[in-house]
Amino acid sequence: MATNEGSRLIYSTVQLDLKRKAIRLVAVLPSDQSALISCKFHIQMLQESISYTALSYTWGDASNPMGIVLDGKPFKVRKNLWQFLQKMRQLFWIDAIFSLMKDIYSKASQVAFWLGPASANSNLAIEMIKMGPSFHKKGLLPMWTPDEGKALLELCSRSYWKRIRIIQEFLLPRILKCTAEKTVFHGLRWAI
């Protein structure tokens, strides 16, 4: 979540007991969309029952960090995370505790995968995915128009899909919520 060494100091004030499977949750505090994003850490033991959303996202470019307030202190995050926090206001797990990721993703009430800001044809691509495969009765006809194909290709070419960790982020949770600028589809449920 942090983008530079100075920002990491805030993590030292919120220590985790990894043996007890403690995680940091970030609550995005309610505010006007134009206001500075303000968040607060909450320490949670994974064995305790709590509803939270785990975030699956790409870190993005580190060259232009954006400012938020975390536990009352200025904190820098990368632009991709800032864009997500600007749109979604709830309790999230947004961290990098690799040793506990299996537990974190499987115990989350849902996982939000943030694809980044919407492009001109994101909604078309998502609508195609929601419809699922379509087959024509008259043989080998195109499954989609050139515009639909371009929209799907653009969505599938985003840097999000190039991360190896998305395998566990997709397979472990019971509910996935796809977000790109706004929630574009919600409620993918695996049969578990």
CSV table of C-alpha atoms in Angstrom, one decimal, residues 13 39 62 155:
chain,number,residue,atom,x,y,z
A,13,THR,CA,2.8,1.9,14.8
A,39,CYS,CA,-8.7,5.9,6.2
A,62,ALA,CA,5.2,4.5,-8.4
A,155,LEU,CA,-10.1,-5.5,-21.0
